[in-house]
Tab-separated table of C-alpha atoms in Angstrom:
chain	number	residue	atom	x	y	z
A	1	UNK	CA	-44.014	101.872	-62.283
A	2	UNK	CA	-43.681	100.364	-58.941
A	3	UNK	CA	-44.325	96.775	-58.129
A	4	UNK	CA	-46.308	96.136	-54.763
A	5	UNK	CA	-45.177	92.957	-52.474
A	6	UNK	CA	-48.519	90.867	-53.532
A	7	UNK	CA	-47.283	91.096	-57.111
A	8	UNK	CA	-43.711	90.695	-56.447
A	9	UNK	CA	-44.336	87.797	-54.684
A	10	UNK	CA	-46.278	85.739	-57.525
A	11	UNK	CA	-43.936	86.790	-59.951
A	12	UNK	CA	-41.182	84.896	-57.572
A	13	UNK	CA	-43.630	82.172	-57.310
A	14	UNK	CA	-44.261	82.382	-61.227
A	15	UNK	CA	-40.446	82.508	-61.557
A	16	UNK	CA	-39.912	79.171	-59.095
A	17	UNK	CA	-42.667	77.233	-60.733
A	18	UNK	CA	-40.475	77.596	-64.012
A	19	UNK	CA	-37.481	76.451	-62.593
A	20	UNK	CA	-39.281	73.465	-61.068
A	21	UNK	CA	-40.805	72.046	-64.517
A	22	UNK	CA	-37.350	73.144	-66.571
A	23	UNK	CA	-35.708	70.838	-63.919
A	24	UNK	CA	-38.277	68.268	-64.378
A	25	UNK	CA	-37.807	68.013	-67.586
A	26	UNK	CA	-34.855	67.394	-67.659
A	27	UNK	CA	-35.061	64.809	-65.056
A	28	UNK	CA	-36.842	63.131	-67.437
A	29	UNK	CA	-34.441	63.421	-70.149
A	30	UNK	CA	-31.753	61.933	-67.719
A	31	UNK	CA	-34.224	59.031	-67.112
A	32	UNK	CA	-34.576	58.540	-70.787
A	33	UNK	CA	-31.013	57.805	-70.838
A	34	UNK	CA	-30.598	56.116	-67.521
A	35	UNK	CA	-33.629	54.102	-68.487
A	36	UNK	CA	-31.066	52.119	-71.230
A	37	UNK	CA	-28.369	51.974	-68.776
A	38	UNK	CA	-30.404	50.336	-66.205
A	39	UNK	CA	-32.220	47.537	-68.466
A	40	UNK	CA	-28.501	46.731	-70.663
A	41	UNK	CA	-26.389	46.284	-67.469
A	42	UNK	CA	-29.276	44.268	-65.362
A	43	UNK	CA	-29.576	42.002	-67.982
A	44	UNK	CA	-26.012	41.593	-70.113
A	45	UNK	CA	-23.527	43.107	-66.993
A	46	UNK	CA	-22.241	45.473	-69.233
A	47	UNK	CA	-22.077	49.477	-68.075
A	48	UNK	CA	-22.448	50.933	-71.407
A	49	UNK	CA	-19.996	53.990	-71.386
A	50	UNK	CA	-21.305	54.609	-74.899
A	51	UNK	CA	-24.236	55.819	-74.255
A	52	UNK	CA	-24.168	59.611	-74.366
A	53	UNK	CA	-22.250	59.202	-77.796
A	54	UNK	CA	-25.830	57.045	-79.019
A	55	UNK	CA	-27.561	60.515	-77.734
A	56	UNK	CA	-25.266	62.556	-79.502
A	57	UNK	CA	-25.625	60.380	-82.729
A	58	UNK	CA	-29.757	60.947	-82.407
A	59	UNK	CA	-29.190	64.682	-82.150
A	60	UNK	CA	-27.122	64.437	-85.332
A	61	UNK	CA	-29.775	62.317	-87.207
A	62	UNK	CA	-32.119	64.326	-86.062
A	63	UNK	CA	-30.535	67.722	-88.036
A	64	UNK	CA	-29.365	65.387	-90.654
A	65	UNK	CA	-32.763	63.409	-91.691
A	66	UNK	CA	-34.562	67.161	-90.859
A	67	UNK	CA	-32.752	68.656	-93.431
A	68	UNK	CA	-33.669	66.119	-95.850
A	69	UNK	CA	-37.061	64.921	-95.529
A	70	UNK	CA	-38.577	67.297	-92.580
A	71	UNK	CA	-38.836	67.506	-88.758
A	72	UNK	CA	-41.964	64.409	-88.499
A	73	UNK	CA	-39.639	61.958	-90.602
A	74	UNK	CA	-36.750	63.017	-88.790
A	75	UNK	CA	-38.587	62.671	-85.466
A	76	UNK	CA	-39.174	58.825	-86.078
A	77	UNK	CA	-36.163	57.623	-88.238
A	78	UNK	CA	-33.555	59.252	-85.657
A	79	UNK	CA	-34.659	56.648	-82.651
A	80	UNK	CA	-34.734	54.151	-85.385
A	81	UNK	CA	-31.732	54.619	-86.764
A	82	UNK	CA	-29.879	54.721	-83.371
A	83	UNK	CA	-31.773	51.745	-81.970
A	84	UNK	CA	-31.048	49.387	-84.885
A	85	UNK	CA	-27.255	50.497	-84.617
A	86	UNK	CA	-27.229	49.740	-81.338
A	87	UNK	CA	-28.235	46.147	-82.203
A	88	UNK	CA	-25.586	45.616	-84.445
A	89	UNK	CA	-23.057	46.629	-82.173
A	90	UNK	CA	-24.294	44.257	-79.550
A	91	UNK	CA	-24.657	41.454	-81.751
A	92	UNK	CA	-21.362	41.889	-82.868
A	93	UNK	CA	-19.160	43.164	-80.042
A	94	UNK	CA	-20.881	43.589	-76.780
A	95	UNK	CA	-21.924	40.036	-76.631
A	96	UNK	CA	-18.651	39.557	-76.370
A	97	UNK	CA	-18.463	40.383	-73.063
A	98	UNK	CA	-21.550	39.395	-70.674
A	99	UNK	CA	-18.925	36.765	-69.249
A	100	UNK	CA	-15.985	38.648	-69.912
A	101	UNK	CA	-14.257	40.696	-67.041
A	102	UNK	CA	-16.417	43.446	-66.587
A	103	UNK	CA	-13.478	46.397	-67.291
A	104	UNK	CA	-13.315	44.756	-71.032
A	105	UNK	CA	-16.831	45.921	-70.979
A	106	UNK	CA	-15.450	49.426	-70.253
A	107	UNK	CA	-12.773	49.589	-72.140
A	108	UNK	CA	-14.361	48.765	-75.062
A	109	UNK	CA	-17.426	51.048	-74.562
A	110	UNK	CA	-15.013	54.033	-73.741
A	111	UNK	CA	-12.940	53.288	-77.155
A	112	UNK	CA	-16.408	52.733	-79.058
A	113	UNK	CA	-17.712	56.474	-77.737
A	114	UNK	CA	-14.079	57.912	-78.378
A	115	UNK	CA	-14.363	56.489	-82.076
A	116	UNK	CA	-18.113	57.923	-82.544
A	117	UNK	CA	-17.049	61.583	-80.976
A	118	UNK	CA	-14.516	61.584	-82.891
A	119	UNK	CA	-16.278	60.429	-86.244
A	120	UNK	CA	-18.942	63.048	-85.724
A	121	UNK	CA	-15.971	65.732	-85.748
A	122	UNK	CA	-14.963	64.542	-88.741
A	123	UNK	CA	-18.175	64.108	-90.247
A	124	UNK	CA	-19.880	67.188	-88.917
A	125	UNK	CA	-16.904	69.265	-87.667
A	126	UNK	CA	-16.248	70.317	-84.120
A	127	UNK	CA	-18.698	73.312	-84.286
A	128	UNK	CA	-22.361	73.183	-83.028
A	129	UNK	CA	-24.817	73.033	-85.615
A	130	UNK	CA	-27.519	75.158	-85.445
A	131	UNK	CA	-31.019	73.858	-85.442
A	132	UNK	CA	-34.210	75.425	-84.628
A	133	UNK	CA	-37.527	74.168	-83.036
A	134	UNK	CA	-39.834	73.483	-85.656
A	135	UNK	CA	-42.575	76.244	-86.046
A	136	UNK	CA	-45.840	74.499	-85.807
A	137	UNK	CA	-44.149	73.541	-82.240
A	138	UNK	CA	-43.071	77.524	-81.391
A	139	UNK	CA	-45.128	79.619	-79.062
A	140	UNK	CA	-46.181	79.915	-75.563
A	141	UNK	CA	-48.888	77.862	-73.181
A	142	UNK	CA	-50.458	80.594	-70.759
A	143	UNK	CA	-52.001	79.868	-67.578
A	144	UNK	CA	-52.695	83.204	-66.078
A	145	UNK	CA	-49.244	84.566	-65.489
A	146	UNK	CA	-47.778	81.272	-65.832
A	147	UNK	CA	-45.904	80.931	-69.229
A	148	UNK	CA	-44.333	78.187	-71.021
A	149	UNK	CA	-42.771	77.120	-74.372
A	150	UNK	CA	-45.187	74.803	-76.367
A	151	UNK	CA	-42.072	72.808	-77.318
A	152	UNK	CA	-40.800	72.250	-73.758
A	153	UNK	CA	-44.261	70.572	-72.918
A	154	UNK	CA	-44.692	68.540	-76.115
A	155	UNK	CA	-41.448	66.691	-75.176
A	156	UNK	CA	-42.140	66.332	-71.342
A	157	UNK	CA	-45.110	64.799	-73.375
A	158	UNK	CA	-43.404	62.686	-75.552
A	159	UNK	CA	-40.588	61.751	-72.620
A	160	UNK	CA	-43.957	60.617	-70.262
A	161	UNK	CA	-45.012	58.357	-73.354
A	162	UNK	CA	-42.103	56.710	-73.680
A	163	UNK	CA	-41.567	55.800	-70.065
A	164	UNK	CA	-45.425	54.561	-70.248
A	165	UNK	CA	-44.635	52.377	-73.318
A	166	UNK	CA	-41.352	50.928	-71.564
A	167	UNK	CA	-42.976	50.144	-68.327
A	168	UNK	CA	-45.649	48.591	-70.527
A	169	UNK	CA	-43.412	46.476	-72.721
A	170	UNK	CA	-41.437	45.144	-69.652
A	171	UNK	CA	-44.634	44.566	-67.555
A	172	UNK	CA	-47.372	43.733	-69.668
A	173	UNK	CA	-45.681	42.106	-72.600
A	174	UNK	CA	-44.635	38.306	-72.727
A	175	UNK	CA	-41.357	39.519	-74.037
A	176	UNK	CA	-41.270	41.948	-70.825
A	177	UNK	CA	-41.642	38.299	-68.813
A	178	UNK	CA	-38.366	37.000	-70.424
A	179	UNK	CA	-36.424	40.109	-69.815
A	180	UNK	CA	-37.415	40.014	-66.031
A	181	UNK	CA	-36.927	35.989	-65.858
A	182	UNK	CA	-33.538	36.932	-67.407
A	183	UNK	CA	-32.681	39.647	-64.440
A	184	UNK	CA	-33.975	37.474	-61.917
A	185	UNK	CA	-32.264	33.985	-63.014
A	186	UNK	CA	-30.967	33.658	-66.603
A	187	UNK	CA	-29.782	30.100	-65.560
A	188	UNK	CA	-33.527	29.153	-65.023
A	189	UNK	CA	-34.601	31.231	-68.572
A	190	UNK	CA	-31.826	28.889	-70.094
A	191	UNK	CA	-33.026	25.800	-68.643
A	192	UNK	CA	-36.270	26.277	-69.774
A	193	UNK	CA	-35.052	26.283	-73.669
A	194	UNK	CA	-35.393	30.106	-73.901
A	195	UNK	CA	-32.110	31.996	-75.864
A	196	UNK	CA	-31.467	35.083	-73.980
A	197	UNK	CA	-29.446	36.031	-77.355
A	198	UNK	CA	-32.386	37.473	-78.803
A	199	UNK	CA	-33.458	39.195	-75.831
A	200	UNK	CA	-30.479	40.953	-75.112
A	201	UNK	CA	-29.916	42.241	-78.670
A	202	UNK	CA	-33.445	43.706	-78.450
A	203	UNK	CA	-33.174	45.043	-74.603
A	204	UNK	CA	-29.601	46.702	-76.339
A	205	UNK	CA	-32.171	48.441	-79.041
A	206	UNK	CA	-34.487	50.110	-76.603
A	207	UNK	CA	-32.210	51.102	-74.117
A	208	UNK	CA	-30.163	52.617	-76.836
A	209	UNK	CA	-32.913	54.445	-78.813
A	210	UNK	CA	-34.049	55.505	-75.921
A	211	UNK	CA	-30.986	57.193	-75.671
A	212	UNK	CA	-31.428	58.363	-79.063
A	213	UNK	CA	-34.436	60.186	-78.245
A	214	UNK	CA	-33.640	62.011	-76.005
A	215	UNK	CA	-31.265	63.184	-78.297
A	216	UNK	CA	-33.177	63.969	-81.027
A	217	UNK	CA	-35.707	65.832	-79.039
A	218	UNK	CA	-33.234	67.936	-77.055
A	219	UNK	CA	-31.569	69.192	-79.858
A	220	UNK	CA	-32.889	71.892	-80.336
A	221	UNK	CA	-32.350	72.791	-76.705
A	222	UNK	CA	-28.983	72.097	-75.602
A	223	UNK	CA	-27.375	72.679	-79.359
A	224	UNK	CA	-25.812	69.627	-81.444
A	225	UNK	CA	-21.844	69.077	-81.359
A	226	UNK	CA	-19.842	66.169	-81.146
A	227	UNK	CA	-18.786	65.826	-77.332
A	228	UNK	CA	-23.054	66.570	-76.072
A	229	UNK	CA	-23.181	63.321	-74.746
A	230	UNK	CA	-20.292	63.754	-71.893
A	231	UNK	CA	-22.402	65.664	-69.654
A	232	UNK	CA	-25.521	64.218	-69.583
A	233	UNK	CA	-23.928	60.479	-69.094
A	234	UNK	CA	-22.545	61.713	-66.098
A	235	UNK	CA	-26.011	62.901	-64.810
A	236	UNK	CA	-27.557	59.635	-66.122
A	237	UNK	CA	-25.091	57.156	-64.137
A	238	UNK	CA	-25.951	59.606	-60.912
A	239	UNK	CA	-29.904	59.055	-61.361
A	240	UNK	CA	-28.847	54.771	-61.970
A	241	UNK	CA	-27.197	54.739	-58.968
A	242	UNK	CA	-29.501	56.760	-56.944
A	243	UNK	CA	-32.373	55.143	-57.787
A	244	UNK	CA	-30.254	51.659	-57.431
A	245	UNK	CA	-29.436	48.960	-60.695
A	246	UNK	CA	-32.203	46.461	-61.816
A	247	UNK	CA	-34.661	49.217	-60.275
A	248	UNK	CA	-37.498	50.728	-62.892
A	249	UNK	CA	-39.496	52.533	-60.412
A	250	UNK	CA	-36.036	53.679	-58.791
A	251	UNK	CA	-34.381	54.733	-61.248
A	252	UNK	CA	-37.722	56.797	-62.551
A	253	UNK	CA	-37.733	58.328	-58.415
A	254	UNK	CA	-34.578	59.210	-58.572
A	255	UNK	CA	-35.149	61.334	-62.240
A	256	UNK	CA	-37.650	62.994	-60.657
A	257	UNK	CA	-35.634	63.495	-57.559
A	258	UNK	CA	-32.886	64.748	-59.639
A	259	UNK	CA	-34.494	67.788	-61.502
A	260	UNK	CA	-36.807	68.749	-59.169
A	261	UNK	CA	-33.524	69.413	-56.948
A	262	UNK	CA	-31.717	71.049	-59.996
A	263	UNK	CA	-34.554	73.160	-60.404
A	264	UNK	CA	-34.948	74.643	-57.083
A	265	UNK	CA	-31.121	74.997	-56.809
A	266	UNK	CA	-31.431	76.907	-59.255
A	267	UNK	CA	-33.894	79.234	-58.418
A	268	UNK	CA	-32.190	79.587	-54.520
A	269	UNK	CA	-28.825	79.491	-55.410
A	270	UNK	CA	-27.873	78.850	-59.086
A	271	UNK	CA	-24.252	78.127	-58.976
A	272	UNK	CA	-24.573	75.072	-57.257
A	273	UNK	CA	-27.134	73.835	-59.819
A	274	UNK	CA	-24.663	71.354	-61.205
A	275	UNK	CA	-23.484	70.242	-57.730
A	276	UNK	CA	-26.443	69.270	-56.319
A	277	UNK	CA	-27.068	65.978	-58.036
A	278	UNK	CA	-24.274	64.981	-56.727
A	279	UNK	CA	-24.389	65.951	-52.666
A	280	UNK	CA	-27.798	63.702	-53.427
A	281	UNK	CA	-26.120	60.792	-54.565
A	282	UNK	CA	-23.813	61.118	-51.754
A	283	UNK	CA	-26.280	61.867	-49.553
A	284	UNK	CA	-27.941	58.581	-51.099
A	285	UNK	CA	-24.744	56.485	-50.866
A	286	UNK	CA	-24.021	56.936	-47.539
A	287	UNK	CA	-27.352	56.391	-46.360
A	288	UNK	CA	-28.350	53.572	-48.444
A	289	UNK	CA	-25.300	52.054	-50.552
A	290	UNK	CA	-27.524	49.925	-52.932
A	291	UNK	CA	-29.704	53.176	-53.640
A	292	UNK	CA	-33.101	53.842	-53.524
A	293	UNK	CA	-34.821	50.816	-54.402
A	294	UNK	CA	-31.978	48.781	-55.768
A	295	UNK	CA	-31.189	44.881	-54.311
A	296	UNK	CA	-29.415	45.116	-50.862
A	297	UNK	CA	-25.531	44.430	-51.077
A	298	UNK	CA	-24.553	42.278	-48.204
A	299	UNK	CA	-20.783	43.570	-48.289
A	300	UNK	CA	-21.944	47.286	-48.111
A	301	UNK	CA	-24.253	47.343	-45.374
């Protein structure tokens, strides 16, 4: 059966629209992550290089509380979970460090993600685990030839909430105030009588089970095994320094900017999928050294 050029040519379009919302998702899984990094550096100084182990620790809760008590309990105590570990750790190691030297920061976050890797191997073992999308979430959305998993769109759903309930919290919210006041001049929130302590442990919580969420929903997706988190930190940094530090609306730009590009890549040319996020934040870098919409850097341009 032969294809004629009008129908070839919407099944390429078909094909590229795909590739677009597959990298669009994902650009909104990196901004779940980079979402964290963002918020915990702005307002403690500390580059969490942790991070992607709290997303591999939600993916793991995720299969764990699943197997127990069901995909809906596991779906809420996962983010949980991570969140309220990430609370204890700040409150009783990275608080350490806001006026440390910033590589103790690193060093410590690098040893803390080495030590949860390698407890998940030990734990878990070093093979992936296998986990399946639920089945109430299994099928296919059609729109004329367009087709798309069900479970794809219920966590571009889910990813879109989350972002809106951030951006609400920090804009809307009087604790949202403090955290800004805090960015802006913590001297001032101090002189005022307002703790920062409290503040920071909680900004540590949500930037961390964000983290976690995007774990637990992408498990299914990119498989569950103890060393998930290394690649999509990388990608997350790339999308906080693209869209520039202390930036929401950046960092969220440069998510976008981010799949979108992996997407097409991929359709055009897929072996430089993986590259391409990074010719943009070159690109970026060279252009505009404090990113996107981050605060201009005197010393850099």
């Amino acid at each position: 059966m032969q294809v004629s050029g009008k129908e070839a040519m919407g099944m390429e379009l078909i094909f590229l629209a795909e590739q677009v919302v597959n990298g669009l998702l994902l650009g909104f899984y990196y901004l779940l992550i980079a979402l964290g990094l963002s918020i915990i550096f702005s307002l403690g100084g500390v580059v969490n290089l942790a991070h992607g182990a709290f997303f591999a620790l939600g993916a793991y809760f995720m299969v764990t509380i699943t197997g127990w008590a069901g995909y809906g309990v596991g779906f809420v105590a996962s983010p949980l979970l991570v969140a309220i570990l990430g609370m204890i750790v700040e409150r009783l190691f990275l608080r350490r460090f806001y006026k440390a030297d910033p590589v103790l920061s690193l060093l410590f976050t690098f040893g803390l993600a080495m030590v949860i890797e390698q407890s998940l191997r030990m734990i878990y073992g070093a093979s992936p685990l296998q986990f399946s999308i639920p089945p109430a979430a299994r099928g296919m959305v059609t729109v004329g030839d367009f087709m798309y998993p069900n479970y794809r769109l219920a966590m571009l759903a889910v990813a879109l909430a989350a972002l809106g309930g951030t951006w609400w919290l920090l804009r809307r919210t009087a604790f949202g105030k403090v955290v800004r006041a805090g960015i802006s001049d913590p001297d001032m929130v101090r002189a005022l009588g307002i703790s920062l302590a409290p503040v920071l442990t909680a900004v540590c919580g949500i930037g961390i089970g964000l983290a976690g969420l995007a774990g637990a929903l992408l498990s299914p997706v990119t498989g569950v095994h103890p060393a998930m988190g290394h690649e999509i930190l990388t990608a997350a940094f790339v999308v906080v320094v693209i869209g520039g530090l202390g930036s929401f609306w950046g960092v969220v730009v440069a998510a976008v900017l981010v799949g979108v590009l992996r997407g097409l890549t991929a359709y055009f040319y897929p072996p430089a999928s993986e590259a391409s996020l990074y010719l943009l934040m070159l690109a970026v870098l060279l252009l505009r050294p404090r990113g996107i919409m981050g605060e201009r850097m005197e010393r850099l341009e």
